[in-house]
Amino acid sequence: MTKLLRHIMVCLMFRIDWRKLFLIGSVLTITSVVIQISTLPYPLKEWIFPPPTTVSSFEPLNTATMGDQFETVHNAPVIASLNSSTKVNELALVTKDGEKNFRRRKQRTNTKSTSTFSPPSSPPPVRNMANHVPRHLSSLTPDEALAFAKRNIENAALVGDDPELYAPLFRNVSTFKRSYELMERILKVYIYQEGKRPIFHHPYLRGIYSSEGWFMKLMEENGQFVTKDPEKAHLFYLPYSARQLQKALYVPDSHDLKPLSIILRDYVNMLAAKYPFWNLTHGSNHFLVACHDWGPYILKEHEELQRNTIKALCNADVSEGIFIAGKDVSLPETTIRNPRRPLRNLGGKRVSQRSILAFYAGHMHGRVRPVLLKYWKDKDEDMRIYGPLSNRITRVMSYPEHMKSSKYCICPMGYEVNSPRIVEAVYYECVPVIIADNFIPPFNEVLNWSAFSVVVAEKDIPKLKEILLSIPSRKYLSMHTNVKMLQKHFHWNAKPVRYDLFHMILHSIWSSRLNQIQVPRSS
């Protein structure tokens, strides 16, 4: 038997053409590898089979109801021509094809098991994209990169459970997440260095108008978004403080804002004469951040500054024709008492310990607050509605303790539509009740305010208790939970963290800039 096996081995070694056998094996192996690669998900597949270079069209990012009021920027159309840049098409289609394959795989999985339904998982974050995508992005012009981002956001895959984002707070959490990640990847802001202190480059960090100062401070310290090369910038920041402007130039009781307006007019004209960037877009890719009540009014001496610039304003009143919903940004008004500890004393009591139905205390300026007190001050034990809190009351319970012990915190407008009580209510986990006709709440383009607040028309103040009591307990519990989950999006941090107030403001400005980009429809 051993001899027979030996003879067989000798025959195989000398009669088989091993070179041919090796060649056949190699061909079969390569064919198998190619077939396997064709079934791989994005981005590996695209290395072997590049996508076609067709173009499709997309609608603006802002799908909020107030976005319908968006007006075309005066004399400043911004069109990114994709026909002349196949790079943008390729980048958009890489992501699009990957998402299509993702959806097909999920559909196949769902047909196999219909007993339970689970939402599709999130695609890889943009910051983890394959290396070739960031390289292509860096080769695009600013407008081409924005066009790519806008297309990519429109095709955002559904987000499943995300530990950083609470879906009920958002109009569309998938769109917001993709937009935010692309902002982190793409956005560059150029800050003009011109302008003397204290009006320029000198943040005011204390009081109810501190939002503009905190944003200025954190923006100028930022190393991720700020660029020193204006040719690479997608946005240009006008670094002035409306509060500092008022303190430095306003003559008390003069009721004359024109000197403040002239300073801004001359500043913009100087920038337009020194640099080409304002004139290229008539200011539509520039933005300002102003929380003082006069923020909108001190822009009136410069038409392009008022009409074209992206304005982040606490005084977000659509009735006066200066703040444009869908283009401008509603800036949260935050009261900072100690700049070294901006987040002190946060939090509130459990629902079972909130014995007060509704609370308000404050001065009587504006048209709404006197009406509120007329109908509800000392009228009902459940409705703790006061003017300025007296020492007699604060000795028993302070202003923050009232908020922490109330189910609803009344946030009526003052002289203007904005109120710092909205953010205070969020800090103290009290459901805000907004009474200010024509007011656009902060981040309205992405946040679903009906999930964590109540909006009451000014004419319905006499029915305020009836409106609050008509809200089912289950709905209130949901709103209270949502307010707690919302808090982190309204926090100022000495060093900004993802999704905090600094980043939310910047994202709103980024979204407004994307809305200016018009992607032509394919033929």
PDB file of C-alpha atoms in Angstrom, residues 308-523:
ATOM      1  CA  ASN A 308     -28.705  91.241   3.977  1.00  0.00           C
ATOM      2  CA  THR A 309     -26.560  90.419   6.986  1.00  0.00           C
ATOM      3  CA  ILE A 310     -27.459  87.369   9.084  1.00  0.00           C
ATOM      4  CA  LYS A 311     -28.612  88.932  12.367  1.00  0.00           C
ATOM      5  CA  ALA A 312     -28.558  86.890  15.587  1.00  0.00           C
ATOM      6  CA  LEU A 313     -30.858  88.997  17.783  1.00  0.00           C
ATOM      7  CA  CYS A 314     -32.526  88.526  21.160  1.00  0.00           C
ATOM      8  CA  ASN A 315     -35.183  90.980  19.953  1.00  0.00           C
ATOM      9  CA  ALA A 316     -36.566  88.536  17.366  1.00  0.00           C
ATOM     10  CA  ASP A 317     -39.740  90.452  16.477  1.00  0.00           C
ATOM     11  CA  VAL A 318     -41.066  89.660  12.988  1.00  0.00           C
ATOM     12  CA  SER A 319     -43.646  92.457  13.073  1.00  0.00           C
ATOM     13  CA  GLU A 320     -41.170  95.312  12.637  1.00  0.00           C
ATOM     14  CA  GLY A 321     -39.654  94.245   9.316  1.00  0.00           C
ATOM     15  CA  ILE A 322     -36.027  94.082  10.520  1.00  0.00           C
ATOM     16  CA  PHE A 323     -35.824  90.532  11.861  1.00  0.00           C
ATOM     17  CA  ILE A 324     -36.576  88.143   8.971  1.00  0.00           C
ATOM     18  CA  ALA A 325     -37.752  84.673  10.007  1.00  0.00           C
ATOM     19  CA  GLY A 326     -35.873  81.939   8.147  1.00  0.00           C
ATOM     20  CA  LYS A 327     -32.859  84.173   7.525  1.00  0.00           C
ATOM     21  CA  ASP A 328     -32.103  85.759  10.879  1.00  0.00           C
ATOM     22  CA  VAL A 329     -31.414  83.914  14.138  1.00  0.00           C
ATOM     23  CA  SER A 330     -33.297  84.220  17.423  1.00  0.00           C
ATOM     24  CA  LEU A 331     -30.607  84.629  20.078  1.00  0.00           C
ATOM     25  CA  PRO A 332     -31.409  83.310  23.586  1.00  0.00           C
ATOM     26  CA  GLU A 333     -31.367  85.985  26.273  1.00  0.00           C
ATOM     27  CA  THR A 334     -29.427  84.617  29.241  1.00  0.00           C
ATOM     28  CA  THR A 335     -28.981  86.215  32.648  1.00  0.00           C
ATOM     29  CA  ILE A 336     -25.418  85.706  33.893  1.00  0.00           C
ATOM     30  CA  ARG A 337     -24.845  86.955  37.447  1.00  0.00           C
ATOM     31  CA  ASN A 338     -21.386  85.487  37.978  1.00  0.00           C
ATOM     32  CA  PRO A 339     -19.251  85.147  34.791  1.00  0.00           C
ATOM     33  CA  ARG A 340     -16.889  82.802  36.632  1.00  0.00           C
ATOM     34  CA  ARG A 341     -19.774  80.433  37.382  1.00  0.00           C
ATOM     35  CA  PRO A 342     -22.319  80.824  34.597  1.00  0.00           C
ATOM     36  CA  LEU A 343     -24.028  77.517  35.434  1.00  0.00           C
ATOM     37  CA  ARG A 344     -24.493  77.924  39.186  1.00  0.00           C
ATOM     38  CA  ASN A 345     -27.778  77.054  40.900  1.00  0.00           C
ATOM     39  CA  LEU A 346     -29.232  74.988  38.037  1.00  0.00           C
ATOM     40  CA  GLY A 347     -31.929  72.370  38.444  1.00  0.00           C
ATOM     41  CA  GLY A 348     -35.321  72.188  40.127  1.00  0.00           C
ATOM     42  CA  LYS A 349     -37.639  70.110  42.261  1.00  0.00           C
ATOM     43  CA  ARG A 350     -39.425  66.928  41.269  1.00  0.00           C
ATOM     44  CA  VAL A 351     -42.890  67.274  39.757  1.00  0.00           C
ATOM     45  CA  SER A 352     -44.503  66.016  42.966  1.00  0.00           C
ATOM     46  CA  GLN A 353     -42.861  68.882  44.888  1.00  0.00           C
ATOM     47  CA  ARG A 354     -43.995  71.653  42.532  1.00  0.00           C
ATOM     48  CA  SER A 355     -46.977  72.981  44.437  1.00  0.00           C
ATOM     49  CA  ILE A 356     -47.412  76.241  42.463  1.00  0.00           C
ATOM     50  CA  LEU A 357     -49.301  76.088  39.177  1.00  0.00           C
ATOM     51  CA  ALA A 358     -47.818  79.241  37.617  1.00  0.00           C
ATOM     52  CA  PHE A 359     -45.352  81.946  38.706  1.00  0.00           C
ATOM     53  CA  TYR A 360     -44.258  85.380  37.521  1.00  0.00           C
ATOM     54  CA  ALA A 361     -42.457  88.262  39.199  1.00  0.00           C
ATOM     55  CA  GLY A 362     -40.915  91.335  37.600  1.00  0.00           C
ATOM     56  CA  HIS A 363     -41.188  94.969  36.603  1.00  0.00           C
ATOM     57  CA  MET A 364     -44.205  96.379  34.810  1.00  0.00           C
ATOM     58  CA  HIS A 365     -42.738  97.762  31.575  1.00  0.00           C
ATOM     59  CA  GLY A 366     -44.223  96.885  28.212  1.00  0.00           C
ATOM     60  CA  ARG A 367     -47.809  96.251  27.117  1.00  0.00           C
ATOM     61  CA  VAL A 368     -48.265  92.666  28.373  1.00  0.00           C
ATOM     62  CA  ARG A 369     -47.190  92.655  32.022  1.00  0.00           C
ATOM     63  CA  PRO A 370     -49.729  95.211  33.313  1.00  0.00           C
ATOM     64  CA  VAL A 371     -52.510  93.125  31.721  1.00  0.00           C
ATOM     65  CA  LEU A 372     -51.104  89.981  33.356  1.00  0.00           C
ATOM     66  CA  LEU A 373     -51.191  91.589  36.810  1.00  0.00           C
ATOM     67  CA  LYS A 374     -54.610  93.116  36.223  1.00  0.00           C
ATOM     68  CA  TYR A 375     -56.180  89.692  35.771  1.00  0.00           C
ATOM     69  CA  TRP A 376     -54.087  87.502  38.065  1.00  0.00           C
ATOM     70  CA  LYS A 377     -52.307  89.379  40.852  1.00  0.00           C
ATOM     71  CA  ASP A 378     -53.788  88.326  44.216  1.00  0.00           C
ATOM     72  CA  LYS A 379     -56.671  86.644  42.373  1.00  0.00           C
ATOM     73  CA  ASP A 380     -55.822  82.959  42.776  1.00  0.00           C
ATOM     74  CA  GLU A 381     -53.602  81.023  45.169  1.00  0.00           C
ATOM     75  CA  ASP A 382     -52.456  78.717  42.371  1.00  0.00           C
ATOM     76  CA  MET A 383     -51.351  81.669  40.237  1.00  0.00           C
ATOM     77  CA  ARG A 384     -48.429  83.391  41.980  1.00  0.00           C
ATOM     78  CA  ILE A 385     -48.308  86.530  39.862  1.00  0.00           C
ATOM     79  CA  TYR A 386     -46.395  89.497  41.335  1.00  0.00           C
ATOM     80  CA  GLY A 387     -44.683  92.712  40.425  1.00  0.00           C
ATOM     81  CA  PRO A 388     -41.139  93.014  41.835  1.00  0.00           C
ATOM     82  CA  LEU A 389     -40.828  90.566  44.722  1.00  0.00           C
ATOM     83  CA  SER A 390     -40.966  92.273  48.117  1.00  0.00           C
ATOM     84  CA  ASN A 391     -38.603  91.473  50.961  1.00  0.00           C
ATOM     85  CA  ARG A 392     -41.542  89.952  52.818  1.00  0.00           C
ATOM     86  CA  ILE A 393     -41.947  87.342  50.080  1.00  0.00           C
ATOM     87  CA  THR A 394     -38.249  86.670  49.385  1.00  0.00           C
ATOM     88  CA  ARG A 395     -37.610  85.988  53.075  1.00  0.00           C
ATOM     89  CA  VAL A 396     -39.933  82.999  52.688  1.00  0.00           C
ATOM     90  CA  MET A 397     -39.039  81.951  49.131  1.00  0.00           C
ATOM     91  CA  SER A 398     -36.512  83.484  46.713  1.00  0.00           C
ATOM     92  CA  TYR A 399     -37.108  84.137  43.019  1.00  0.00           C
ATOM     93  CA  PRO A 400     -35.191  80.979  41.915  1.00  0.00           C
ATOM     94  CA  GLU A 401     -37.019  78.893  44.517  1.00  0.00           C
ATOM     95  CA  HIS A 402     -40.351  80.102  43.173  1.00  0.00           C
ATOM     96  CA  MET A 403     -39.327  78.898  39.706  1.00  0.00           C
ATOM     97  CA  LYS A 404     -38.054  75.604  41.049  1.00  0.00           C
ATOM     98  CA  SER A 405     -41.342  75.050  42.881  1.00  0.00           C
ATOM     99  CA  SER A 406     -43.683  75.929  39.976  1.00  0.00           C
ATOM    100  CA  LYS A 407     -45.076  73.756  37.228  1.00  0.00           C
ATOM    101  CA  TYR A 408     -45.249  76.639  34.741  1.00  0.00           C
ATOM    102  CA  CYS A 409     -43.159  79.823  34.613  1.00  0.00           C
ATOM    103  CA  ILE A 410     -44.824  82.781  32.903  1.00  0.00           C
ATOM    104  CA  CYS A 411     -42.502  84.543  30.422  1.00  0.00           C
ATOM    105  CA  PRO A 412     -44.228  87.731  29.220  1.00  0.00           C
ATOM    106  CA  MET A 413     -42.493  90.189  26.920  1.00  0.00           C
ATOM    107  CA  GLY A 414     -41.141  93.467  28.307  1.00  0.00           C
ATOM    108  CA  TYR A 415     -40.509  96.550  26.201  1.00  0.00           C
ATOM    109  CA  GLU A 416     -39.576  94.108  23.425  1.00  0.00           C
ATOM    110  CA  VAL A 417     -40.684  90.552  22.643  1.00  0.00           C
ATOM    111  CA  ASN A 418     -37.698  88.816  24.233  1.00  0.00           C
ATOM    112  CA  SER A 419     -37.428  87.769  27.877  1.00  0.00           C
ATOM    113  CA  PRO A 420     -34.574  86.228  29.904  1.00  0.00           C
ATOM    114  CA  ARG A 421     -37.206  84.236  31.834  1.00  0.00           C
ATOM    115  CA  ILE A 422     -37.459  81.702  29.005  1.00  0.00           C
ATOM    116  CA  VAL A 423     -33.916  80.447  29.566  1.00  0.00           C
ATOM    117  CA  GLU A 424     -34.261  80.864  33.343  1.00  0.00           C
ATOM    118  CA  ALA A 425     -37.294  78.567  33.246  1.00  0.00           C
ATOM    119  CA  VAL A 426     -35.268  75.970  31.338  1.00  0.00           C
ATOM    120  CA  TYR A 427     -32.440  76.248  33.877  1.00  0.00           C
ATOM    121  CA  TYR A 428     -34.870  75.656  36.756  1.00  0.00           C
ATOM    122  CA  GLU A 429     -36.758  72.839  34.963  1.00  0.00           C
ATOM    123  CA  CYS A 430     -39.998  74.830  34.826  1.00  0.00           C
ATOM    124  CA  VAL A 431     -42.140  74.665  31.680  1.00  0.00           C
ATOM    125  CA  PRO A 432     -41.992  78.155  30.084  1.00  0.00           C
ATOM    126  CA  VAL A 433     -45.236  79.904  29.112  1.00  0.00           C
ATOM    127  CA  ILE A 434     -44.386  82.451  26.410  1.00  0.00           C
ATOM    128  CA  ILE A 435     -46.659  85.488  26.051  1.00  0.00           C
ATOM    129  CA  ALA A 436     -45.298  87.619  23.207  1.00  0.00           C
ATOM    130  CA  ASP A 437     -47.071  87.889  19.883  1.00  0.00           C
ATOM    131  CA  ASN A 438     -44.718  88.020  16.857  1.00  0.00           C
ATOM    132  CA  PHE A 439     -41.782  86.471  18.773  1.00  0.00           C
ATOM    133  CA  ILE A 440     -39.660  83.745  17.157  1.00  0.00           C
ATOM    134  CA  PRO A 441     -38.231  81.469  19.884  1.00  0.00           C
ATOM    135  CA  PRO A 442     -34.517  80.591  19.843  1.00  0.00           C
ATOM    136  CA  PHE A 443     -33.404  77.841  17.431  1.00  0.00           C
ATOM    137  CA  ASN A 444     -36.934  77.596  16.070  1.00  0.00           C
ATOM    138  CA  GLU A 445     -35.596  76.138  12.828  1.00  0.00           C
ATOM    139  CA  VAL A 446     -34.498  72.948  14.625  1.00  0.00           C
ATOM    140  CA  LEU A 447     -36.271  72.818  18.012  1.00  0.00           C
ATOM    141  CA  ASN A 448     -39.904  71.764  18.430  1.00  0.00           C
ATOM    142  CA  TRP A 449     -41.005  74.305  21.039  1.00  0.00           C
ATOM    143  CA  SER A 450     -44.453  72.744  21.431  1.00  0.00           C
ATOM    144  CA  ALA A 451     -42.724  69.742  23.043  1.00  0.00           C
ATOM    145  CA  PHE A 452     -41.461  71.700  26.061  1.00  0.00           C
ATOM    146  CA  SER A 453     -43.270  75.058  26.242  1.00  0.00           C
ATOM    147  CA  VAL A 454     -46.696  76.699  26.055  1.00  0.00           C
ATOM    148  CA  VAL A 455     -47.394  79.712  23.839  1.00  0.00           C
ATOM    149  CA  VAL A 456     -50.323  81.890  24.924  1.00  0.00           C
ATOM    150  CA  ALA A 457     -51.623  84.733  22.760  1.00  0.00           C
ATOM    151  CA  GLU A 458     -51.691  88.131  24.445  1.00  0.00           C
ATOM    152  CA  LYS A 459     -55.458  88.328  24.037  1.00  0.00           C
ATOM    153  CA  ASP A 460     -55.861  85.060  25.988  1.00  0.00           C
ATOM    154  CA  ILE A 461     -54.280  86.296  29.235  1.00  0.00           C
ATOM    155  CA  PRO A 462     -57.698  86.300  30.988  1.00  0.00           C
ATOM    156  CA  LYS A 463     -57.966  82.546  30.214  1.00  0.00           C
ATOM    157  CA  LEU A 464     -54.428  81.736  31.344  1.00  0.00           C
ATOM    158  CA  LYS A 465     -55.320  79.382  34.213  1.00  0.00           C
ATOM    159  CA  GLU A 466     -57.947  77.633  32.111  1.00  0.00           C
ATOM    160  CA  ILE A 467     -55.390  77.036  29.356  1.00  0.00           C
ATOM    161  CA  LEU A 468     -52.824  75.591  31.775  1.00  0.00           C
ATOM    162  CA  LEU A 469     -55.313  73.346  33.554  1.00  0.00           C
ATOM    163  CA  SER A 470     -56.530  71.978  30.220  1.00  0.00           C
ATOM    164  CA  ILE A 471     -53.106  70.437  29.561  1.00  0.00           C
ATOM    165  CA  PRO A 472     -53.318  66.705  30.442  1.00  0.00           C
ATOM    166  CA  SER A 473     -51.024  65.419  33.190  1.00  0.00           C
ATOM    167  CA  ARG A 474     -49.297  63.060  30.776  1.00  0.00           C
ATOM    168  CA  LYS A 475     -48.555  65.963  28.426  1.00  0.00           C
ATOM    169  CA  TYR A 476     -47.186  68.073  31.278  1.00  0.00           C
ATOM    170  CA  LEU A 477     -44.934  65.236  32.493  1.00  0.00           C
ATOM    171  CA  SER A 478     -43.578  64.872  28.971  1.00  0.00           C
ATOM    172  CA  MET A 479     -42.908  68.621  28.709  1.00  0.00           C
ATOM    173  CA  HIS A 480     -41.181  68.644  32.098  1.00  0.00           C
ATOM    174  CA  THR A 481     -38.918  65.777  31.035  1.00  0.00           C
ATOM    175  CA  ASN A 482     -38.167  67.535  27.771  1.00  0.00           C
ATOM    176  CA  VAL A 483     -37.210  70.747  29.583  1.00  0.00           C
ATOM    177  CA  LYS A 484     -34.672  68.807  31.634  1.00  0.00           C
ATOM    178  CA  MET A 485     -33.238  67.216  28.483  1.00  0.00           C
ATOM    179  CA  LEU A 486     -33.142  70.627  26.790  1.00  0.00           C
ATOM    180  CA  GLN A 487     -30.962  72.263  29.434  1.00  0.00           C
ATOM    181  CA  LYS A 488     -27.579  71.380  27.972  1.00  0.00           C
ATOM    182  CA  HIS A 489     -28.428  73.164  24.724  1.00  0.00           C
ATOM    183  CA  PHE A 490     -28.735  76.437  26.688  1.00  0.00           C
ATOM    184  CA  HIS A 491     -25.579  76.167  28.784  1.00  0.00           C
ATOM    185  CA  TRP A 492     -22.670  78.562  28.494  1.00  0.00           C
ATOM    186  CA  ASN A 493     -19.438  76.666  29.126  1.00  0.00           C
ATOM    187  CA  ALA A 494     -16.066  78.315  29.693  1.00  0.00           C
ATOM    188  CA  LYS A 495     -14.760  75.765  27.187  1.00  0.00           C
ATOM    189  CA  PRO A 496     -17.548  74.964  24.709  1.00  0.00           C
ATOM    190  CA  VAL A 497     -18.754  71.368  24.419  1.00  0.00           C
ATOM    191  CA  ARG A 498     -20.765  69.748  21.631  1.00  0.00           C
ATOM    192  CA  TYR A 499     -24.372  70.900  21.296  1.00  0.00           C
ATOM    193  CA  ASP A 500     -24.089  73.591  23.992  1.00  0.00           C
ATOM    194  CA  LEU A 501     -25.362  77.158  23.612  1.00  0.00           C
ATOM    195  CA  PHE A 502     -22.321  78.462  21.738  1.00  0.00           C
ATOM    196  CA  HIS A 503     -22.550  75.670  19.186  1.00  0.00           C
ATOM    197  CA  MET A 504     -26.342  75.941  18.874  1.00  0.00           C
ATOM    198  CA  ILE A 505     -26.071  79.659  18.034  1.00  0.00           C
ATOM    199  CA  LEU A 506     -23.306  78.983  15.543  1.00  0.00           C
ATOM    200  CA  HIS A 507     -25.338  76.168  13.989  1.00  0.00           C
ATOM    201  CA  SER A 508     -28.323  78.483  13.480  1.00  0.00           C
ATOM    202  CA  ILE A 509     -26.063  80.969  11.702  1.00  0.00           C
ATOM    203  CA  TRP A 510     -24.588  78.128   9.620  1.00  0.00           C
ATOM    204  CA  SER A 511     -28.120  76.982   8.702  1.00  0.00           C
ATOM    205  CA  SER A 512     -29.050  80.474   7.588  1.00  0.00           C
ATOM    206  CA  ARG A 513     -25.972  80.620   5.363  1.00  0.00           C
ATOM    207  CA  LEU A 514     -26.869  77.240   3.820  1.00  0.00           C
ATOM    208  CA  ASN A 515     -30.340  78.539   3.004  1.00  0.00           C
ATOM    209  CA  GLN A 516     -28.759  81.172   0.768  1.00  0.00           C
ATOM    210  CA  ILE A 517     -27.116  78.528  -1.422  1.00  0.00           C
ATOM    211  CA  GLN A 518     -29.195  77.647  -4.474  1.00  0.00           C
ATOM    212  CA  VAL A 519     -28.409  74.270  -5.995  1.00  0.00           C
ATOM    213  CA  PRO A 520     -29.588  74.238  -9.656  1.00  0.00           C
ATOM    214  CA  ARG A 521     -32.003  71.518 -10.705  1.00  0.00           C
ATOM    215  CA  SER A 522     -30.822  68.825 -13.069  1.00  0.00           C
ATOM    216  CA  SER A 523     -32.099  68.839 -16.649  1.00  0.00           C
TER     217      SER A 523
END
